[in-house]
Coordinates of C-alpha atoms and ligand atoms in Angstrom, one line a residue:
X973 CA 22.0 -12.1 7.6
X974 CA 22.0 -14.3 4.5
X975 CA 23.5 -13.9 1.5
X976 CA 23.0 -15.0 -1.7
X977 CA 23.9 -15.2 -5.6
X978 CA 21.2 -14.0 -8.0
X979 CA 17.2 -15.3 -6.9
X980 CA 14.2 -15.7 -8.6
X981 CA 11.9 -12.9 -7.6
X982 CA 8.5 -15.0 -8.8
X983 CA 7.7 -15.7 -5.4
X984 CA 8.7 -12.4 -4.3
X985 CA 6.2 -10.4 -5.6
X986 CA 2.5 -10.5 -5.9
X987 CA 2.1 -10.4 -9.7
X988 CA 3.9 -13.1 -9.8
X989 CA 5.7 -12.1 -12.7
X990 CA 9.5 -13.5 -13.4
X991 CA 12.4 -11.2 -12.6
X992 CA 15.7 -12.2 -11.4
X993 CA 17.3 -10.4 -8.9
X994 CA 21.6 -10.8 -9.5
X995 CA 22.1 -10.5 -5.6
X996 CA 20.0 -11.6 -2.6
X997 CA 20.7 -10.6 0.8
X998 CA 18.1 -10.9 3.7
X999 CA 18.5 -8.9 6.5
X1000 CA 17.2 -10.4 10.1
X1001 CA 18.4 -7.2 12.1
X1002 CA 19.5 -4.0 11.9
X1003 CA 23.0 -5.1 13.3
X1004 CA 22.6 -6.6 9.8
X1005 CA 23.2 -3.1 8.1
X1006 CA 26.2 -2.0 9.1
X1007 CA 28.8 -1.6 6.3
X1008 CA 26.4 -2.8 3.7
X1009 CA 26.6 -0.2 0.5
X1010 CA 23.8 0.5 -1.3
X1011 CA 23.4 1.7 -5.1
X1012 CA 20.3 4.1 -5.6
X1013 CA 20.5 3.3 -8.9
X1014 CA 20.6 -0.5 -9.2
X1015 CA 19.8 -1.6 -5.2
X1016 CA 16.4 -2.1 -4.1
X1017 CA 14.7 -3.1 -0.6
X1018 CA 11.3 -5.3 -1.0
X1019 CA 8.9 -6.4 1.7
X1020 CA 6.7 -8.9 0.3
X1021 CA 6.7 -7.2 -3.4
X1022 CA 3.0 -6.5 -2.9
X1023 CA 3.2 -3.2 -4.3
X1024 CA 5.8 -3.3 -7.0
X1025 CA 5.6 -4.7 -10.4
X1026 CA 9.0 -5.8 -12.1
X1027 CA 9.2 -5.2 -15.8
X1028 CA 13.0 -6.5 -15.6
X1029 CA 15.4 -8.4 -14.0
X1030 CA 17.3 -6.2 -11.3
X1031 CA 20.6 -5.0 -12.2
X1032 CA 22.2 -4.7 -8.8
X1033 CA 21.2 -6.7 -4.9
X1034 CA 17.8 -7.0 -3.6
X1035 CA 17.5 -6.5 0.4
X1036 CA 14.7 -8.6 1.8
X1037 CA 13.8 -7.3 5.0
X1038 CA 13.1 -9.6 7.3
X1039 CA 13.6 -8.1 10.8
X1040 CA 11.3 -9.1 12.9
X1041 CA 9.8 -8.3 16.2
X1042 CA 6.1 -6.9 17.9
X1043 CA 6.1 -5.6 21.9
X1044 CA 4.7 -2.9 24.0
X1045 CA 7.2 -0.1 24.3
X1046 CA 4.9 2.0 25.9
X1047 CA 1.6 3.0 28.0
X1048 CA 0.8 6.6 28.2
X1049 CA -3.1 7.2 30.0
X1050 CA -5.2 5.0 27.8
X1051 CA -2.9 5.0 25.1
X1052 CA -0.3 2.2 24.1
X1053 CA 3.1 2.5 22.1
X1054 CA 3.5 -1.1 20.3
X1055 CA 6.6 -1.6 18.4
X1056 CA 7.0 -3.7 15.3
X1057 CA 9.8 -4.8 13.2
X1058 CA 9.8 -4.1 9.8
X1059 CA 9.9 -7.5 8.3
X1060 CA 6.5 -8.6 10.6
X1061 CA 3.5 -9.2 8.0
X1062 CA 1.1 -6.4 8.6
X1063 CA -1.9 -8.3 9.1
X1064 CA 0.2 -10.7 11.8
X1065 CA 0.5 -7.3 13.4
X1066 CA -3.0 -6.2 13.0
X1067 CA -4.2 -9.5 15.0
X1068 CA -1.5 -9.1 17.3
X1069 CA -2.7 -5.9 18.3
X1070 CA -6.5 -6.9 18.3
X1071 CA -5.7 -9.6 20.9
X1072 CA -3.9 -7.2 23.2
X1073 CA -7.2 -5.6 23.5
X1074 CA -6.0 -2.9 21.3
X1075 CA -8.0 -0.9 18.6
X1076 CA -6.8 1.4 15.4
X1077 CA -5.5 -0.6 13.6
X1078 CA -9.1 -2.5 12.5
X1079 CA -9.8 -0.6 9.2
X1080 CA -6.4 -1.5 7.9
X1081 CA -6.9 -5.3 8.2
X1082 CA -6.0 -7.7 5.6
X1083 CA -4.0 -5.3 3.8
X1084 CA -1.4 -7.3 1.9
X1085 CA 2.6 -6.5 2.9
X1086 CA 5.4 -6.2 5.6
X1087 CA 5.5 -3.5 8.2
X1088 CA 8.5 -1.8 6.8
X1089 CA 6.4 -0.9 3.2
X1090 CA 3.4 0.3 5.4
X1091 CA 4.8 4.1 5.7
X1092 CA 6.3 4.1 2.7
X1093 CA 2.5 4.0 0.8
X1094 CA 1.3 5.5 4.0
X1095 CA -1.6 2.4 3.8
X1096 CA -5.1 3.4 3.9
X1097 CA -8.7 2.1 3.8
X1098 CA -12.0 2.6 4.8
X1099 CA -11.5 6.0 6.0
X1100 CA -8.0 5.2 8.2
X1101 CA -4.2 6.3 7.2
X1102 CA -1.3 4.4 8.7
X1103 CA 0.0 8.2 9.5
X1104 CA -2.6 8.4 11.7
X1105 CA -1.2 6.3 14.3
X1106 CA 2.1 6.5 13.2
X1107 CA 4.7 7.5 16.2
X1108 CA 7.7 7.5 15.0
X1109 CA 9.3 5.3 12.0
X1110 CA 13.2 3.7 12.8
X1111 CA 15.3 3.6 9.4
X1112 CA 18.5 2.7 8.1
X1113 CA 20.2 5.8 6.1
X1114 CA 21.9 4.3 3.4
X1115 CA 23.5 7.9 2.7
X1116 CA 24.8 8.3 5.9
X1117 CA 25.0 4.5 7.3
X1118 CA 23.4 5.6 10.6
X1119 CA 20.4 4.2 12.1
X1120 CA 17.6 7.0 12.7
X1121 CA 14.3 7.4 14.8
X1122 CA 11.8 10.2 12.7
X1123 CA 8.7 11.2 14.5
X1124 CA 5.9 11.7 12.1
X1125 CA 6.1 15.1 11.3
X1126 CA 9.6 14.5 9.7
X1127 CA 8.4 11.4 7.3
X1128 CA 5.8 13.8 4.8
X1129 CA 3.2 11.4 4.8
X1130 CA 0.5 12.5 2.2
X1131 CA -2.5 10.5 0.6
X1132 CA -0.9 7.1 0.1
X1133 CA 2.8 9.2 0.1
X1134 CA 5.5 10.0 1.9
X1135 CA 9.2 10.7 2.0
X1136 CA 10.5 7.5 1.9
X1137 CA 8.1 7.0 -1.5
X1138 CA 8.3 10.2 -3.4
X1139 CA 11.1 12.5 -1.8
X1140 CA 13.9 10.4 -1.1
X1141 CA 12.8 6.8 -2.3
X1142 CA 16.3 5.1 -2.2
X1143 CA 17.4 6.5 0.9
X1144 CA 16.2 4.7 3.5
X1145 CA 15.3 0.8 4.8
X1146 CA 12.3 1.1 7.4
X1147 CA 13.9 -1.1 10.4
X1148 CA 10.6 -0.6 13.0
X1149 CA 7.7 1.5 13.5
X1150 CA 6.0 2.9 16.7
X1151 CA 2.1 3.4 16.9
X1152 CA 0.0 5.0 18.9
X1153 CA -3.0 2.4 19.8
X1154 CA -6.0 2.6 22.2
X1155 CA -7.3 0.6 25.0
X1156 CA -11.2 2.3 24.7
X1157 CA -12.3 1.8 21.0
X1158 CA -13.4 4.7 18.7
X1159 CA -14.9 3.5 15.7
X1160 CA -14.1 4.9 12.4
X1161 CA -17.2 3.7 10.4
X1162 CA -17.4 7.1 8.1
X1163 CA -17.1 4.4 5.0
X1164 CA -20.8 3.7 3.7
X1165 CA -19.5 -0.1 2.9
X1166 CA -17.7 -1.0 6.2
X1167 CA -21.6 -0.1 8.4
X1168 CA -23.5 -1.8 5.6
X1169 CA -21.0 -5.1 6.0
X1170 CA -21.7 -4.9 10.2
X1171 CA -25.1 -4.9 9.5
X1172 CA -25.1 -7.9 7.3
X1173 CA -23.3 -9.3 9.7
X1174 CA -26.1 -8.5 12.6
X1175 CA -24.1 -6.5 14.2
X1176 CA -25.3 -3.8 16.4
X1177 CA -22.5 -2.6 18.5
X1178 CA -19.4 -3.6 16.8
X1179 CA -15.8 -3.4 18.8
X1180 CA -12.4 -3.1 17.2
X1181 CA -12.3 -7.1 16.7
X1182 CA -15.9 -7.1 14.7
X1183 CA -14.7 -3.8 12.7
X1184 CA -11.9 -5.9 11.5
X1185 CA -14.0 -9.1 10.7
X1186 CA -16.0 -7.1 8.6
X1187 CA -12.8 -5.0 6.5
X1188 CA -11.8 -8.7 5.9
X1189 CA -15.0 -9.6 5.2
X1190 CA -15.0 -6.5 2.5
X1191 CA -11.9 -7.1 0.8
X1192 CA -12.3 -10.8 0.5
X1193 CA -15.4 -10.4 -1.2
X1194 CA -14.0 -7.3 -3.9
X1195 CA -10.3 -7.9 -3.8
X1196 CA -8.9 -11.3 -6.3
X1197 CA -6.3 -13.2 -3.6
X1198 CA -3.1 -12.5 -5.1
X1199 CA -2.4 -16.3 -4.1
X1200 CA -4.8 -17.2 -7.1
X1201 CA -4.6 -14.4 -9.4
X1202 CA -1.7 -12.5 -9.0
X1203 CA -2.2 -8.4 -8.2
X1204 CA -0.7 -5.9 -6.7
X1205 CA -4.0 -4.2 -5.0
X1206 CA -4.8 -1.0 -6.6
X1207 CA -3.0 -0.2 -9.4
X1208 CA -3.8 3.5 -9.6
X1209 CA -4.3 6.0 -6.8
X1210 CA -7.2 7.9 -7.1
X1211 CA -6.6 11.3 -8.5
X1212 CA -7.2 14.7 -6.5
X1213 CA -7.9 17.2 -8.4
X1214 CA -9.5 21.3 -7.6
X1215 CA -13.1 21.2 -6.3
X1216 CA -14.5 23.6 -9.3
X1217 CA -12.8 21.0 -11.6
X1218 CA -14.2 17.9 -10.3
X1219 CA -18.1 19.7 -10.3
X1220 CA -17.6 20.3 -13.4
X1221 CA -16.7 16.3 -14.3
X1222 CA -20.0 15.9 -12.4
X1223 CA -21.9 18.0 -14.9
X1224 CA -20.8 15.9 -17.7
X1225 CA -20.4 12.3 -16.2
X1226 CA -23.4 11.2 -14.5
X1227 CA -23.1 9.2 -11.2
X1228 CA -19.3 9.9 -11.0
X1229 CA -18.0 9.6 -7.3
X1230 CA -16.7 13.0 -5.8
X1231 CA -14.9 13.0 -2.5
X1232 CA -14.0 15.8 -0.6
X1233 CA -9.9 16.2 0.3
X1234 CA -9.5 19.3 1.8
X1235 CA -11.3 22.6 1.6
X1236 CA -10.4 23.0 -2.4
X1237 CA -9.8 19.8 -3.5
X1238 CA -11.9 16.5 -4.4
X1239 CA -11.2 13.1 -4.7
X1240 CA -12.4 11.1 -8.1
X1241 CA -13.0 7.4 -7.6
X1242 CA -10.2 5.6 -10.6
X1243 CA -12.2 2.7 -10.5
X1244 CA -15.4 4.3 -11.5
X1245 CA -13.7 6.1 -14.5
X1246 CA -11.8 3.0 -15.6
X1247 CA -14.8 0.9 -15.7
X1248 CA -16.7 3.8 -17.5
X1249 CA -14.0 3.5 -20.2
X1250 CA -14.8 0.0 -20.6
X1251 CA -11.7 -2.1 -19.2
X1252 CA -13.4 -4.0 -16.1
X1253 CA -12.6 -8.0 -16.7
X1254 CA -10.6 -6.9 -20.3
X1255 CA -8.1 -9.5 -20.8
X1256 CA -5.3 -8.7 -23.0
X1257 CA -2.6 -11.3 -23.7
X1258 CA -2.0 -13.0 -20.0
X1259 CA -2.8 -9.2 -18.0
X1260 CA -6.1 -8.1 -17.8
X1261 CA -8.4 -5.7 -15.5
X1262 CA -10.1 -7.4 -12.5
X1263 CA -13.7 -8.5 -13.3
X1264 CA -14.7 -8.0 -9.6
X1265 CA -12.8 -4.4 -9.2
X1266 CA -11.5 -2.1 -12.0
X1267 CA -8.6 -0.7 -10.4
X1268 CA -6.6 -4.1 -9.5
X1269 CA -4.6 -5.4 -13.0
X1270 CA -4.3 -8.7 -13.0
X1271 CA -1.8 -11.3 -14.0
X1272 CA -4.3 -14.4 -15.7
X1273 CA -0.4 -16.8 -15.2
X1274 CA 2.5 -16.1 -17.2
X1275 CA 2.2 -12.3 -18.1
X1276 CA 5.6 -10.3 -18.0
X1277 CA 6.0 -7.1 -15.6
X1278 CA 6.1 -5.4 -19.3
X1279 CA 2.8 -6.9 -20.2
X1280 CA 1.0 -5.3 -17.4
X1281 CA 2.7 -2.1 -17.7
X1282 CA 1.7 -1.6 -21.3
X1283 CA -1.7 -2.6 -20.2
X1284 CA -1.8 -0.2 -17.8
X1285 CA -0.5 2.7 -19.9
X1286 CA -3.7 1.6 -22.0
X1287 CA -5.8 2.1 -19.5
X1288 CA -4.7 5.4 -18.2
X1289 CA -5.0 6.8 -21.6
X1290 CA -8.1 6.3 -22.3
X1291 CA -9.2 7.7 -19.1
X1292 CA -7.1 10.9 -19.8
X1293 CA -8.8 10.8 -23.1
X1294 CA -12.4 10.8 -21.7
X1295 CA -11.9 12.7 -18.6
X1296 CA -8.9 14.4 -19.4
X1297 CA -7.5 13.4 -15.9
X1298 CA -3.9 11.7 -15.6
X1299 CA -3.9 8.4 -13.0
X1300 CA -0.9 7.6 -11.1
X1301 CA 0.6 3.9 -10.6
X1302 CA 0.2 3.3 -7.0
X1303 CA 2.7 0.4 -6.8
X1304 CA 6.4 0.7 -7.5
X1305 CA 7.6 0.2 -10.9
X1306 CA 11.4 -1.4 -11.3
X1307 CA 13.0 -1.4 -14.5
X1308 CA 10.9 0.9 -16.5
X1309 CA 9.6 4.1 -15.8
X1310 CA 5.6 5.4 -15.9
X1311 CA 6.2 8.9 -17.9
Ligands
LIG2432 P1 -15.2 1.9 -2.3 O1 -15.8 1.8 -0.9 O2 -15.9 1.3 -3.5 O3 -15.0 3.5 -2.6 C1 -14.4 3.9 -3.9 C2 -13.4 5.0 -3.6 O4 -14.1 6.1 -3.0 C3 -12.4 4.5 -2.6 O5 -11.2 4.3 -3.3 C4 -12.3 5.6 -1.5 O6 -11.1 6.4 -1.5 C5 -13.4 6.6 -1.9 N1 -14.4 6.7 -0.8 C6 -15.4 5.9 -0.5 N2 -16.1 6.4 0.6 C7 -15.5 7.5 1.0 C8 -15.7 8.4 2.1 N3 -16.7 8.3 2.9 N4 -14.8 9.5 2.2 C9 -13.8 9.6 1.3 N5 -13.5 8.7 0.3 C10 -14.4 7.7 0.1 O7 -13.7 1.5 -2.2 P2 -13.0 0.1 -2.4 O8 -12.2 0.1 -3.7 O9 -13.9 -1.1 -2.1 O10 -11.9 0.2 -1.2 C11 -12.3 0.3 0.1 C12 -11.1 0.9 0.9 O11 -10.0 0.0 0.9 C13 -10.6 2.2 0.3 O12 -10.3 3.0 1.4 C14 -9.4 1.8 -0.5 O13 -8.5 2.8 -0.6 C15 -8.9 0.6 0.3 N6 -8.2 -0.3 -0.6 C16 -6.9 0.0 -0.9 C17 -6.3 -0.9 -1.8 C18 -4.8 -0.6 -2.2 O14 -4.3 -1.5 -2.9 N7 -4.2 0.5 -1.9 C19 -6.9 -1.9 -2.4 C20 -8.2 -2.1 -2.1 C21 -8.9 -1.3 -1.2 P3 -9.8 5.9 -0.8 O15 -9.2 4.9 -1.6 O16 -9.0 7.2 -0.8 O17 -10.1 5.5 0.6

């Protein structure tokens, strides 16, 4: 464990955007945890701030987990249990796995992070949730000071949700995860993009190692590199809302993208009604909207966490006004509050 006085959280998140944080302590195991306290109010955990955006400096410590660790816990028939520490960069793992000869986690390549945030957003893309694979998660209770193992069923994953996001969001510091991975690949290639990307590529029967060349492939080409242009991903989820509601949005707005999410309820595509509304490549001040993707704010160097938050508010109002449908901030906002 190391501790230290305040630290600069620049480098700490993806906006890039300067916050200080008055305490620093990195945690390299969970032995670390014992007889820490944590303040819900003021104390936050980050992975690799790639899904939060601070609009302030931090009023109480920042954990940095850092607990490492990836192995084979387990093989069940075809199946195999791999273990990973939740201070491992996701895509490290995602590699890892691939060269074990192990598929499921392909259509979640590249995605930016640590382990221990991957449940928290429940990650997804091209047709693939983390929860899907998901055994069980370890955590650190902060109320209790225990170390627990939840299976799945107990964590309340939802689309890009879960209890350790919505229900109980200070409670808990992800230590590990467990998945469940395959030795005989079953492509997921439901996502019109990802086959149209293989077949670019020439490929005609694509294994778990191809599948992920081609998600990378994908986001590289659509995604600014937070390294260059500091983002946070998707800034807004995209909103489900009732079936009859979103035929009706059809009716009025031509060419909008309707996905089905369950038997009642659809999916809208954010980044179709934000650039409908105008704000794809809008600069304002140093923030602005992606000119490659609508739904990833950027920071253009030297824009405050406040800066993109008001520009953000923008833009979600003048969807609401046009569509009369609310977005949500995907990331994780610290020191303000969306509503
Ligand atoms: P896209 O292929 O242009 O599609 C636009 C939206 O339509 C996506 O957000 C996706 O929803 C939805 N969609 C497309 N095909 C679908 C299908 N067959 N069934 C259900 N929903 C479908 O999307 P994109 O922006 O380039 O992103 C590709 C994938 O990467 C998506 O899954 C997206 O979520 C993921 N991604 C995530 C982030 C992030 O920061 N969280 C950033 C970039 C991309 P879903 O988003 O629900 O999949």
């Amino acid at each position: 464990m190391i501790r230290g006085e305040s630290l600069q959280l620049r480098r700490y998140n993806s906006f890039g955007v300067d916050a200080v944080a008055h305490r620093a302590i990195q945690l390299e195991s969970p032995d670390d945890l014992g007889g820490l306290a944590f303040d819900p109010a003021a104390d936050l955990v980050l992975g690799a701030g790639s899904n939060t955006l601070f609009t302030s400096d931090t009023e109480g410590a920042v954990y940095l987990n850092r607990i490492g660790g990836k192995r084979v816990v387990e093989v069940r028939g075809s199946t195999v249990v791999v273990e990973a520490g939740g201070g491992e960069v996701w895509q490290s793992l995602v590699l890892w796995t691939l060269s074990q000869g192990l598929s499921g986690l392909e259509n979640l390549s590249l995605i930016p992070g640590l382990v221990g945030a991957a449940p928290v957003q429940n990650i997804g893309a091209y047709g693939v949730e983390l929860s899907e694979r998901l055994e069980s998660v370890e955590a650190w209770d902060w109320r209790e000071g225990e170390l627990v193992r939840l299976d799945r069923d107990e964590c309340g994953f939802g689309y890009r949700d879960s209890r350790f996001k919505s229900a109980e969001p200070a409670r808990w510091l992800i230590t590990s995860i467990r998945l469940c991975l395959d030795m005989e690949f079953r492509p997921n290639l439901s996502y019109a993009g990802l086959g149209e990307q293989l077949d670019r590529m020439g490929v005609e029967t694509p294994d778990a190692a191809l599948v992920s060349r081609a998600v990378i492939a994908l986001r590289k080409s659509k995604l600014p590199n937070p390294a260059r242009l500091g983002n946070a991903g998707s800034f807004f989820t995209n909103p489900v809302i009732s079936r009859d509601r979103a035929e009706a949005l059809q009716r009025d707005f031509d060419g909008l993208p309707v996905h089905p999410a369950g038997d009642e309820s659809a999916k809208l595509s954010a980044a179709w009604m934000i650039e409908n509304c105008g704000w794809k490549g809008h600069r304002q001040g140093n923030a602005g909207v992606s000119d490659r993707h609508a739904l990833v704010l950027v920071n253009h160097g030297g824009a405050t966490g406040m800066e993109i938050l008001d520009l953000a508010r923008r833009v979600a109002a003048s969807v609401e006004k046009k569509f009369g449908v609310a977005l949500t901030p995907e990331p994780r906002i610290v020191g303000d509050r969306w509503d």
